[in-house]
Amino acid sequence: MPSAPHRLESLAKVTGAARYSADLPHSEIVGQPAHAALVQSDRAQGRVQRLLVEAAEQAPGVLLVMTHLNAPRLQPITTLPGGELGRFLPLQDDRLQYSGQVIAVVVAERADQAEFAAQLIAVEYSAEPREQDFDFTRQPAEYPEVVGAGEPAITERGQPDAAWTMAQERLDLEYGTQPQHHNALEPGAALAAWDPQGRLVVDAGTQFTYGDAYALAQAFALGVSQDFPAVMRAGRAEAEFSTRIRFRSPLVGGGFGGKKGNAHPLLAAMAARLADRPVKLVLSRRQTFSLMPFRGATRQRLRLGGNRDGQLSVLLQDALIQNAHTSNFIEPVGEMTPKLYACPHLRTRHATARLALNAPSWLRAPGVAVSQFAVESALDEWAHHLRLDPLEVRLRNHAEVEPQSGNPWSSKSLRQCYAAAAAAIGWADRDPRIGAMRDGDLLIGYGMATAVYHVAQMAASARIRLQADGTADVESATHELGQGSWTALSQLAAEALGLPLERIRLHGGDTDLPYSSLTASSSTTLSLGAAIQAAANQLRQRLAALVDPDSFDSEDWQLAKGGLVSRNGPGRHHGLVELLRQHGLAELSAEASTADQLAHRPALGRAAFGAQFAEVAVDPDLGTVRVRRLVGAFAGGRIVNRRLAQNQLEGGMLWGLGQALLEQSRLDLTQGRWMNADLAEALVATQADVPELQALLLDEDDRSGHPLGIKGLGEIGVVGVAPAIANAVFHATGIRVRDLPITLDKLLG
């Protein structure tokens, strides 16, 4: 088997054969799909006093207009934090929550007819007596108990307040980041239908088929559990679940945290019930800004204290996070800070300010991407304050054990990452003096930062059906978002079964298949890989029982070379094809969940680490910044597919470049409206922005953390790039930019 095969779905994608949600011509439910178009509010507050829908209802092809007056009544949704459906359901009353909120849905025979009719609807509003200020820094702050997926909002060790007072050297700094939208290549789209027995079928690109399915089933009172976290812990759906709802996710054109818990599948299902036929809803790019989530802006205060030799004694991080009244999610800004450095006294705290906005949610490397900009910029300022090398400061504060718990690391190769990336970019050869390096009229600067991301494994299930022809069907409702996970999982299945890769068929994206955890937190390869391995072990035991049902010890054998091979010496081999045919079996199957693995985790610190280095050129007259080189070195446990991992890391590094220099969703602070809600004005990194890129992958043995040795590398490539670039800009110019993105006005002032 090749060590790094290409993506299995790549040919279908480049030839146009791949199908995404908006491409699907019909549902499995009989009937030609109708098309839906949305009417959105143009203000953030008040009430819908009157909707004039007669002209739209009489327009050609229109089947119905759905408003809060005739929409199906929905039940509360209690699934995961993230998005707004847990706090706000669409078209249930006349109250406005944010600008861009859906206030009507037009259903017509054709998409163009629905769009035309939607423009004919006039809206009359009743105003709220008070207009809101949309500057979140001027709003009253809330202090939550938990953030993210349930992490504590305050983390503390030692005596941070006393240590701050007693520190020899201190820095008190503030940093800011702007809102960001996901802007996946594929906008949101859904096709929904109801069968005559009341079963709901939805096709939509998502990162969590089971999560979205349970949310819809709860909303329509289809008789499923309200305790969805219990389903997640068990890694299995409840009995009879598939008789009530089916959620299918074809290939997904990018997600980054934004494609789960969205309103558009729910709106399509509501319209389909009212129209009594399948309904397709495809969002425009502009609609994704208000109807899909974003990363809220942050303001962070970092206080560092310690000795003059650079050793930190105290780190205090206070984050204020832009949020919405409709949100049940709070960005976990300080989640990884306690795991970074050997600092005896520490406290991280979160506060949030709620506005009349659509709800923020998870976005690539949630929490840590914005946190590391502040922390690693502050570490750079700490180093320059003490006239020390920024890399040396990080080495002096390197945590040999997990700082918060004191547990040993399952593995940690951060020192090796520093050394590899520093050597690749020529860190030791730079002139460390501020503004001393030039290339003609351009100022040259070097910067660096630490990258870190947690290791996550979620409960999941997988079923393997071994066929008599020697092929295997591997089934789990996992998702392919474009990161290559189906290829990596197929490789792990081939390895676990001892079969060539071409004999593996992976089936995913469907709740009629065994439960899959959400595709998030860089966890898919480990979570689903572990489930596949567990199912393969069960299958091995069943095959062993076929050989000798009375006295056979399954641990004496392994699956390899297309058969059952003895661990205790040569000469004992049972081919899988012959074994199944000998017993008259067309197939042999096994299904396993990994919930028991999560209940018995070793007491070890686990994280993926890396080092990011940047070289920039700054034009002092124009204030423009050009990133010349980005070098990252990463240690994320076992690399299942080096080609795919390289691709993920390089893409993440470019995302970090966009975070540093380009990305900011601009909010009208008087109307609460996203102003640059398209890809003409919402800047993202493009091919023209790509510098010389080098992503170095370090081999790391992490089998003490998990038998598969996998940590995950999907998101760590983003982390640390923005501070490395900001620190390089400071080295070049002497100007410290503490508020992203780094725009030319900040360098000309």
Tab-separated table of C-alpha atoms in Angstrom, residues 13-450:
chain	number	residue	atom	x	y	z
A	13	LYS	CA	-13.860	16.494	-7.848
A	14	VAL	CA	-11.616	17.591	-10.696
A	15	THR	CA	-13.871	16.032	-13.359
A	16	GLY	CA	-17.074	17.518	-11.948
A	17	ALA	CA	-18.564	14.134	-11.094
A	18	ALA	CA	-18.606	14.950	-7.358
A	19	ARG	CA	-21.986	16.036	-6.041
A	20	TYR	CA	-22.586	18.634	-3.338
A	21	SER	CA	-25.867	19.534	-1.659
A	22	ALA	CA	-26.916	22.167	-4.195
A	23	ASP	CA	-26.174	19.737	-7.058
A	24	LEU	CA	-28.680	17.094	-5.963
A	25	PRO	CA	-31.591	16.967	-8.438
A	26	HIS	CA	-34.015	15.172	-6.149
A	27	SER	CA	-34.526	13.645	-2.713
A	28	GLU	CA	-35.089	9.941	-2.040
A	29	ILE	CA	-38.709	10.979	-1.438
A	30	VAL	CA	-40.717	10.945	-4.661
A	31	GLY	CA	-41.575	14.345	-6.076
A	32	GLN	CA	-39.952	17.156	-8.040
A	33	PRO	CA	-38.302	19.541	-5.572
A	34	ALA	CA	-39.654	23.048	-5.289
A	35	HIS	CA	-37.236	25.908	-4.602
A	36	ALA	CA	-37.144	28.317	-1.695
A	37	ALA	CA	-35.955	31.910	-1.451
A	38	LEU	CA	-35.589	33.963	1.698
A	39	VAL	CA	-36.772	37.386	2.787
A	40	GLN	CA	-34.523	38.891	5.460
A	41	SER	CA	-34.951	41.785	7.841
A	42	ASP	CA	-33.017	44.965	7.083
A	43	ARG	CA	-32.852	45.994	10.723
A	44	ALA	CA	-31.696	44.390	13.944
A	45	GLN	CA	-34.392	45.330	16.442
A	46	GLY	CA	-38.123	45.826	16.698
A	47	ARG	CA	-40.983	43.684	15.426
A	48	VAL	CA	-42.450	42.691	12.098
A	49	GLN	CA	-45.685	44.628	12.208
A	50	ARG	CA	-46.971	43.612	8.789
A	51	LEU	CA	-45.863	41.524	5.798
A	52	LEU	CA	-47.468	42.360	2.449
A	53	VAL	CA	-47.284	39.014	0.660
A	54	GLU	CA	-50.204	39.135	-1.817
A	55	ALA	CA	-48.098	40.157	-4.815
A	56	ALA	CA	-45.604	37.380	-4.099
A	57	GLU	CA	-48.328	34.757	-3.691
A	58	GLN	CA	-49.772	35.687	-7.091
A	59	ALA	CA	-46.416	35.674	-8.897
A	60	PRO	CA	-45.789	32.952	-11.511
A	61	GLY	CA	-44.824	29.562	-10.108
A	62	VAL	CA	-45.241	30.477	-6.444
A	63	LEU	CA	-46.628	27.694	-4.265
A	64	LEU	CA	-46.673	29.398	-0.876
A	65	VAL	CA	-45.203	32.114	1.318
A	66	MET	CA	-44.192	30.971	4.803
A	67	THR	CA	-44.030	33.569	7.602
A	68	HIS	CA	-44.266	33.503	11.381
A	69	LEU	CA	-48.053	33.456	10.955
A	70	ASN	CA	-48.268	30.092	9.178
A	71	ALA	CA	-44.917	28.371	9.793
A	72	PRO	CA	-44.891	25.024	11.622
A	73	ARG	CA	-44.581	25.398	15.389
A	74	LEU	CA	-41.246	24.042	16.627
A	75	GLN	CA	-40.128	22.457	19.885
A	76	PRO	CA	-36.931	23.462	21.750
A	77	ILE	CA	-33.612	22.093	20.511
A	78	THR	CA	-31.074	20.867	23.059
A	79	THR	CA	-27.995	19.701	21.201
A	80	LEU	CA	-24.454	21.082	21.242
A	81	PRO	CA	-23.260	24.621	21.921
A	82	GLY	CA	-22.645	26.443	18.689
A	83	GLY	CA	-24.963	28.337	16.378
A	84	GLU	CA	-28.282	29.793	17.444
A	85	LEU	CA	-30.903	27.047	17.223
A	86	GLY	CA	-30.538	26.252	20.909
A	87	ARG	CA	-31.710	29.775	21.806
A	88	PHE	CA	-33.577	31.040	18.766
A	89	LEU	CA	-35.800	29.186	16.286
A	90	PRO	CA	-36.823	30.854	13.011
A	91	LEU	CA	-40.306	32.135	12.144
A	92	GLN	CA	-41.854	31.451	15.530
A	93	ASP	CA	-42.875	35.038	16.334
A	94	ASP	CA	-42.642	38.602	15.030
A	95	ARG	CA	-39.664	39.756	17.137
A	96	LEU	CA	-36.409	40.727	15.437
A	97	GLN	CA	-33.156	39.425	16.869
A	98	TYR	CA	-30.644	40.672	14.275
A	99	SER	CA	-30.287	42.237	10.842
A	100	GLY	CA	-30.576	39.558	8.179
A	101	GLN	CA	-32.967	37.396	10.199
A	102	VAL	CA	-35.329	35.332	8.025
A	103	ILE	CA	-38.835	36.800	8.139
A	104	ALA	CA	-40.391	34.970	5.174
A	105	VAL	CA	-39.713	32.026	2.861
A	106	VAL	CA	-41.105	31.917	-0.673
A	107	VAL	CA	-41.530	28.476	-2.273
A	108	ALA	CA	-41.922	28.244	-6.049
A	109	GLU	CA	-41.524	25.733	-8.862
A	110	ARG	CA	-38.220	27.263	-9.975
A	111	ALA	CA	-35.437	29.046	-8.112
A	112	ASP	CA	-35.676	32.190	-10.246
A	113	GLN	CA	-39.428	32.391	-9.622
A	114	ALA	CA	-38.897	32.157	-5.874
A	115	GLU	CA	-36.179	34.822	-5.942
A	116	PHE	CA	-38.348	37.191	-7.993
A	117	ALA	CA	-41.374	36.733	-5.758
A	118	ALA	CA	-39.311	37.279	-2.605
A	119	GLN	CA	-38.466	40.759	-3.874
A	120	LEU	CA	-42.176	41.604	-4.098
A	121	ILE	CA	-42.756	41.233	-0.347
A	122	ALA	CA	-42.975	44.524	1.543
A	123	VAL	CA	-42.335	44.704	5.280
A	124	GLU	CA	-43.587	47.159	7.877
A	125	TYR	CA	-41.758	47.260	11.214
A	126	SER	CA	-42.531	48.610	14.642
A	127	ALA	CA	-39.433	50.175	16.155
A	128	GLU	CA	-37.861	49.479	19.508
A	129	PRO	CA	-37.679	52.579	21.721
A	130	ARG	CA	-33.884	52.294	22.083
A	131	GLU	CA	-31.240	51.837	19.418
A	132	GLN	CA	-28.337	49.575	20.348
A	133	ASP	CA	-24.666	50.489	20.208
A	134	PHE	CA	-22.954	47.631	18.356
A	135	ASP	CA	-19.502	48.286	19.801
A	136	PHE	CA	-19.179	45.240	22.018
A	137	THR	CA	-16.475	46.859	24.157
A	138	ARG	CA	-19.054	49.371	25.417
A	139	GLN	CA	-21.638	46.768	26.419
A	140	PRO	CA	-22.196	45.299	29.890
A	141	ALA	CA	-20.114	42.149	30.232
A	142	GLU	CA	-21.448	38.756	31.265
A	143	TYR	CA	-19.209	36.338	33.139
A	144	PRO	CA	-20.070	32.761	32.128
A	145	GLU	CA	-19.269	29.606	34.076
A	146	VAL	CA	-18.300	27.575	31.003
A	147	VAL	CA	-17.060	28.289	27.488
A	148	GLY	CA	-16.583	26.291	24.299
A	149	ALA	CA	-17.939	22.758	24.699
A	150	GLY	CA	-18.114	23.021	28.494
A	151	GLU	CA	-14.625	24.056	29.598
A	152	PRO	CA	-14.441	26.229	32.742
A	153	ALA	CA	-14.504	29.957	32.050
A	154	ILE	CA	-11.857	30.551	34.719
A	155	THR	CA	-8.692	28.488	35.012
A	156	GLU	CA	-6.260	29.243	37.816
A	157	ARG	CA	-3.161	27.849	39.445
A	158	GLY	CA	-0.870	29.189	42.163
A	159	GLN	CA	-1.505	32.667	43.530
A	160	PRO	CA	-1.577	34.852	40.418
A	161	ASP	CA	-2.570	38.159	42.036
A	162	ALA	CA	0.160	37.981	44.671
A	163	ALA	CA	2.713	36.810	42.111
A	164	TRP	CA	1.860	39.751	39.829
A	165	THR	CA	2.445	42.195	42.668
A	166	MET	CA	5.813	40.641	43.563
A	167	ALA	CA	7.228	40.149	40.043
A	168	GLN	CA	10.578	41.834	39.300
A	169	GLU	CA	9.522	42.687	35.749
A	170	ARG	CA	5.976	43.226	34.517
A	171	LEU	CA	4.157	43.981	31.272
A	172	ASP	CA	0.480	44.928	31.012
A	173	LEU	CA	-0.710	44.727	27.385
A	174	GLU	CA	-3.914	44.702	25.335
A	175	TYR	CA	-4.629	42.999	22.013
A	176	GLY	CA	-7.601	42.822	19.666
A	177	THR	CA	-8.904	40.649	16.863
A	178	GLN	CA	-11.730	41.412	14.452
A	179	PRO	CA	-14.734	39.250	13.489
A	180	GLN	CA	-14.110	36.589	10.851
A	181	HIS	CA	-16.532	34.617	8.707
A	182	HIS	CA	-15.904	31.063	7.510
A	183	ASN	CA	-16.401	31.736	3.787
A	184	ALA	CA	-16.217	28.085	2.792
A	185	LEU	CA	-16.190	27.630	-0.970
A	186	GLU	CA	-19.617	25.940	-0.823
A	187	PRO	CA	-22.383	28.115	0.699
A	188	GLY	CA	-25.082	26.503	2.794
A	189	ALA	CA	-27.631	24.372	0.930
A	190	ALA	CA	-30.292	21.842	1.901
A	191	LEU	CA	-32.875	19.588	0.267
A	192	ALA	CA	-35.660	18.428	2.607
A	193	ALA	CA	-38.651	16.119	2.159
A	194	TRP	CA	-41.229	14.230	4.236
A	195	ASP	CA	-42.461	10.754	3.344
A	196	PRO	CA	-46.126	9.745	3.787
A	197	GLN	CA	-45.310	8.113	7.149
A	198	GLY	CA	-43.939	11.392	8.546
A	199	ARG	CA	-40.235	10.511	8.257
A	200	LEU	CA	-38.011	13.494	7.475
A	201	VAL	CA	-35.178	13.152	4.951
A	202	VAL	CA	-32.630	15.981	4.605
A	203	ASP	CA	-29.619	16.263	2.322
A	204	ALA	CA	-27.220	19.020	3.373
A	205	GLY	CA	-23.503	19.589	3.700
A	206	THR	CA	-22.687	19.352	7.383
A	207	GLN	CA	-19.904	18.551	9.809
A	208	PHE	CA	-22.258	16.575	12.038
A	209	THR	CA	-24.983	14.484	10.433
A	210	TYR	CA	-26.192	13.036	13.726
A	211	GLY	CA	-26.119	16.381	15.537
A	212	ASP	CA	-28.168	18.076	12.824
A	213	ALA	CA	-30.516	15.099	12.586
A	214	TYR	CA	-31.232	15.141	16.310
A	215	ALA	CA	-31.749	18.910	16.247
A	216	LEU	CA	-34.348	18.633	13.476
A	217	ALA	CA	-36.033	15.634	15.097
A	218	GLN	CA	-36.299	17.549	18.361
A	219	ALA	CA	-37.688	20.636	16.610
A	220	PHE	CA	-40.439	18.618	14.902
A	221	ALA	CA	-41.144	16.416	17.951
A	222	LEU	CA	-40.308	13.174	16.156
A	223	GLY	CA	-39.846	11.277	19.416
A	224	VAL	CA	-36.075	11.322	19.873
A	225	SER	CA	-34.027	11.931	22.983
A	226	GLN	CA	-33.636	15.455	24.299
A	227	ASP	CA	-30.450	14.321	26.055
A	228	PHE	CA	-28.213	14.450	23.018
A	229	PRO	CA	-24.972	14.714	25.064
A	230	ALA	CA	-25.788	11.208	26.346
A	231	VAL	CA	-25.962	10.000	22.741
A	232	MET	CA	-22.555	11.544	22.120
A	233	ARG	CA	-21.056	9.904	25.192
A	234	ALA	CA	-22.395	6.507	24.152
A	235	GLY	CA	-21.276	6.926	20.553
A	236	ARG	CA	-24.514	5.329	19.375
A	237	ALA	CA	-27.928	6.559	18.283
A	238	GLU	CA	-30.984	5.432	20.187
A	239	ALA	CA	-33.102	2.548	18.930
A	240	GLU	CA	-35.578	3.315	16.129
A	241	PHE	CA	-33.847	6.634	15.415
A	242	SER	CA	-33.551	5.891	11.697
A	243	THR	CA	-37.302	5.301	11.371
A	244	ARG	CA	-37.964	8.976	12.181
A	245	ILE	CA	-35.304	10.939	10.338
A	246	ARG	CA	-32.503	10.493	7.841
A	247	PHE	CA	-29.817	13.129	7.347
A	248	ARG	CA	-27.415	12.650	4.465
A	249	SER	CA	-24.330	14.730	3.835
A	250	PRO	CA	-22.621	14.370	0.468
A	251	LEU	CA	-19.188	15.831	-0.108
A	252	VAL	CA	-18.864	19.138	1.745
A	253	GLY	CA	-17.135	22.072	0.097
A	254	GLY	CA	-15.397	23.285	3.224
A	255	GLY	CA	-16.758	23.750	6.721
A	256	PHE	CA	-14.206	25.107	9.216
A	257	GLY	CA	-16.747	24.846	12.060
A	258	GLY	CA	-19.552	26.725	10.305
A	259	LYS	CA	-21.553	23.855	8.819
A	260	LYS	CA	-23.494	22.373	11.686
A	261	GLY	CA	-26.452	23.610	13.656
A	262	ASN	CA	-27.470	25.985	10.858
A	263	ALA	CA	-30.974	27.265	10.228
A	264	HIS	CA	-31.231	26.566	6.491
A	265	PRO	CA	-31.844	22.762	6.792
A	266	LEU	CA	-34.543	23.532	9.359
A	267	LEU	CA	-36.136	26.192	7.118
A	268	ALA	CA	-36.121	23.792	4.163
A	269	ALA	CA	-37.793	21.108	6.286
A	270	MET	CA	-40.420	23.592	7.531
A	271	ALA	CA	-41.201	24.692	3.981
A	272	ALA	CA	-41.349	21.078	2.759
A	273	ARG	CA	-43.886	20.202	5.433
A	274	LEU	CA	-46.034	23.207	4.513
A	275	ALA	CA	-45.730	22.594	0.757
A	276	ASP	CA	-46.151	18.810	1.095
A	277	ARG	CA	-43.312	18.217	-1.360
A	278	PRO	CA	-39.495	18.279	-1.381
A	279	VAL	CA	-37.962	21.756	-1.081
A	280	LYS	CA	-34.424	22.883	-1.927
A	281	LEU	CA	-32.876	25.980	-0.333
A	282	VAL	CA	-29.491	27.341	-1.439
A	283	LEU	CA	-28.019	30.363	0.322
A	284	SER	CA	-26.285	33.156	-1.523
A	285	ARG	CA	-22.813	34.200	-0.412
A	286	ARG	CA	-24.246	37.348	1.178
A	287	GLN	CA	-26.811	35.305	3.107
A	288	THR	CA	-24.091	33.128	4.634
A	289	PHE	CA	-22.816	36.154	6.558
A	290	SER	CA	-26.024	36.507	8.564
A	291	LEU	CA	-27.447	32.961	8.380
A	292	MET	CA	-24.276	31.007	9.129
A	293	PRO	CA	-21.976	31.658	12.089
A	294	PHE	CA	-18.767	33.644	12.462
A	295	ARG	CA	-15.912	34.143	14.920
A	296	GLY	CA	-16.619	37.058	17.212
A	297	ALA	CA	-14.138	39.844	17.819
A	298	THR	CA	-12.023	39.718	20.976
A	299	ARG	CA	-10.238	42.111	23.278
A	300	GLN	CA	-7.582	40.531	25.458
A	301	ARG	CA	-5.557	41.870	28.351
A	302	LEU	CA	-2.282	40.005	28.925
A	303	ARG	CA	-0.196	40.571	32.024
A	304	LEU	CA	3.219	38.928	32.224
A	305	GLY	CA	5.504	38.964	35.231
A	306	GLY	CA	8.769	37.289	36.098
A	307	ASN	CA	12.510	37.590	36.521
A	308	ARG	CA	15.009	39.546	34.459
A	309	ASP	CA	16.350	36.302	33.012
A	310	GLY	CA	13.046	35.902	31.134
A	311	GLN	CA	11.534	33.196	33.326
A	312	LEU	CA	7.798	33.803	33.742
A	313	SER	CA	6.356	33.616	37.218
A	314	VAL	CA	2.832	34.780	36.404
A	315	LEU	CA	0.544	35.048	33.378
A	316	LEU	CA	-2.896	36.647	33.524
A	317	GLN	CA	-5.208	36.542	30.507
A	318	ASP	CA	-8.591	38.295	30.461
A	319	ALA	CA	-10.684	37.973	27.304
A	320	LEU	CA	-13.788	39.929	26.318
A	321	ILE	CA	-15.627	38.231	23.442
A	322	GLN	CA	-18.161	39.669	21.007
A	323	ASN	CA	-21.347	37.627	21.195
A	324	ALA	CA	-25.068	37.620	20.402
A	325	HIS	CA	-28.343	37.352	22.291
A	326	THR	CA	-29.140	34.332	20.097
A	327	SER	CA	-25.932	32.423	20.908
A	328	ASN	CA	-25.301	29.512	23.254
A	329	PHE	CA	-21.578	29.481	22.399
A	330	ILE	CA	-18.646	31.400	23.898
A	331	GLU	CA	-15.232	31.300	22.213
A	332	PRO	CA	-12.848	29.315	24.475
A	333	VAL	CA	-10.048	31.884	24.208
A	334	GLY	CA	-8.006	30.731	27.189
A	335	GLU	CA	-8.404	26.975	26.677
A	336	MET	CA	-4.798	26.176	25.730
A	337	THR	CA	-2.976	28.979	27.579
A	338	PRO	CA	-2.592	26.942	30.814
A	339	LYS	CA	-0.832	24.178	28.844
A	340	LEU	CA	1.769	26.382	27.164
A	341	TYR	CA	4.572	27.396	29.499
A	342	ALA	CA	6.099	26.430	32.838
A	343	CYS	CA	4.603	29.381	34.665
A	344	PRO	CA	3.717	28.600	38.313
A	345	HIS	CA	1.020	31.270	38.703
A	346	LEU	CA	-1.680	31.688	36.075
A	347	ARG	CA	-5.268	32.720	35.550
A	348	THR	CA	-7.392	32.868	32.410
A	349	ARG	CA	-10.855	34.471	32.492
A	350	HIS	CA	-13.612	34.965	29.940
A	351	ALA	CA	-16.292	37.630	29.656
A	352	THR	CA	-18.783	38.112	26.840
A	353	ALA	CA	-20.871	41.013	25.534
A	354	ARG	CA	-24.151	40.146	23.791
A	355	LEU	CA	-25.444	42.162	20.850
A	356	ALA	CA	-28.346	41.971	18.376
A	357	LEU	CA	-26.328	39.831	15.946
A	358	ASN	CA	-26.580	36.409	14.389
A	359	ALA	CA	-24.848	33.896	16.599
A	360	PRO	CA	-21.086	33.282	16.480
A	361	SER	CA	-19.794	29.735	16.706
A	362	TRP	CA	-16.788	27.500	16.154
A	363	LEU	CA	-14.271	28.630	13.548
A	364	ARG	CA	-10.971	26.993	12.561
A	365	ALA	CA	-8.790	26.497	15.669
A	366	PRO	CA	-11.476	28.033	17.910
A	367	GLY	CA	-10.185	30.042	20.844
A	368	VAL	CA	-6.537	29.200	20.398
A	369	ALA	CA	-6.076	31.017	17.052
A	370	VAL	CA	-7.001	34.372	18.599
A	371	SER	CA	-5.504	33.556	21.990
A	372	GLN	CA	-2.095	32.695	20.567
A	373	PHE	CA	-1.966	35.995	18.703
A	374	ALA	CA	-2.159	37.775	22.048
A	375	VAL	CA	-0.027	35.363	24.092
A	376	GLU	CA	2.754	34.986	21.536
A	377	SER	CA	2.831	38.701	20.746
A	378	ALA	CA	3.124	39.350	24.481
A	379	LEU	CA	5.966	36.805	24.746
A	380	ASP	CA	7.765	38.683	21.981
A	381	GLU	CA	7.273	41.967	23.817
A	382	TRP	CA	8.532	40.292	26.989
A	383	ALA	CA	11.677	39.169	25.177
A	384	HIS	CA	12.413	42.601	23.720
A	385	HIS	CA	11.672	44.276	27.040
A	386	LEU	CA	14.377	42.118	28.627
A	387	ARG	CA	16.711	42.310	25.573
A	388	LEU	CA	16.545	38.549	25.074
A	389	ASP	CA	16.143	36.442	21.956
A	390	PRO	CA	12.424	35.582	21.469
A	391	LEU	CA	13.249	31.934	20.818
A	392	GLU	CA	15.483	31.741	23.893
A	393	VAL	CA	12.667	33.131	26.066
A	394	ARG	CA	10.370	30.333	24.927
A	395	LEU	CA	13.021	27.709	25.567
A	396	ARG	CA	13.566	29.041	29.087
A	397	ASN	CA	9.850	28.697	29.770
A	398	HIS	CA	9.418	25.309	28.094
A	399	ALA	CA	7.036	23.069	30.061
A	400	GLU	CA	8.584	19.633	30.595
A	401	VAL	CA	5.322	18.363	32.116
A	402	GLU	CA	1.743	19.458	31.501
A	403	PRO	CA	1.727	22.677	33.574
A	404	GLN	CA	-1.853	22.674	34.803
A	405	SER	CA	-2.075	19.052	35.978
A	406	GLY	CA	1.581	18.178	36.476
A	407	ASN	CA	1.051	14.988	34.449
A	408	PRO	CA	3.761	13.832	32.046
A	409	TRP	CA	3.202	14.451	28.367
A	410	SER	CA	2.242	11.479	26.226
A	411	SER	CA	4.840	12.940	23.855
A	412	LYS	CA	6.165	16.423	23.195
A	413	SER	CA	8.610	17.430	20.474
A	414	LEU	CA	8.319	21.202	20.744
A	415	ARG	CA	12.053	21.750	21.261
A	416	GLN	CA	12.697	19.798	18.074
A	417	CYS	CA	10.073	21.916	16.255
A	418	TYR	CA	11.801	25.122	17.371
A	419	ALA	CA	15.158	23.827	16.176
A	420	ALA	CA	13.927	22.565	12.801
A	421	ALA	CA	11.951	25.680	11.880
A	422	ALA	CA	14.635	28.067	13.135
A	423	ALA	CA	17.274	26.312	11.049
A	424	ALA	CA	15.049	26.285	7.958
A	425	ILE	CA	14.404	30.033	8.031
A	426	GLY	CA	17.905	31.031	9.166
A	427	TRP	CA	16.894	32.496	12.506
A	428	ALA	CA	20.445	32.514	13.878
A	429	ASP	CA	21.734	34.427	10.843
A	430	ARG	CA	19.348	37.365	11.113
A	431	ASP	CA	20.391	40.711	12.582
A	432	PRO	CA	18.327	40.874	15.803
A	433	ARG	CA	18.421	44.695	15.978
A	434	ILE	CA	15.099	46.410	15.253
A	435	GLY	CA	14.960	47.911	11.747
A	436	ALA	CA	18.508	46.831	10.914
A	437	MET	CA	17.768	44.513	7.969
A	438	ARG	CA	17.009	45.919	4.508
A	439	ASP	CA	16.551	44.807	0.942
A	440	GLY	CA	16.846	48.002	-1.067
A	441	ASP	CA	14.138	50.317	0.271
A	442	LEU	CA	12.276	47.490	2.018
A	443	LEU	CA	12.584	46.739	5.729
A	444	ILE	CA	13.073	43.020	6.472
A	445	GLY	CA	11.915	41.361	9.666
A	446	TYR	CA	11.836	37.921	11.250
A	447	GLY	CA	9.320	36.717	13.812
A	448	MET	CA	8.350	33.470	15.517
A	449	ALA	CA	5.632	31.985	17.705
A	450	THR	CA	4.613	28.711	19.332
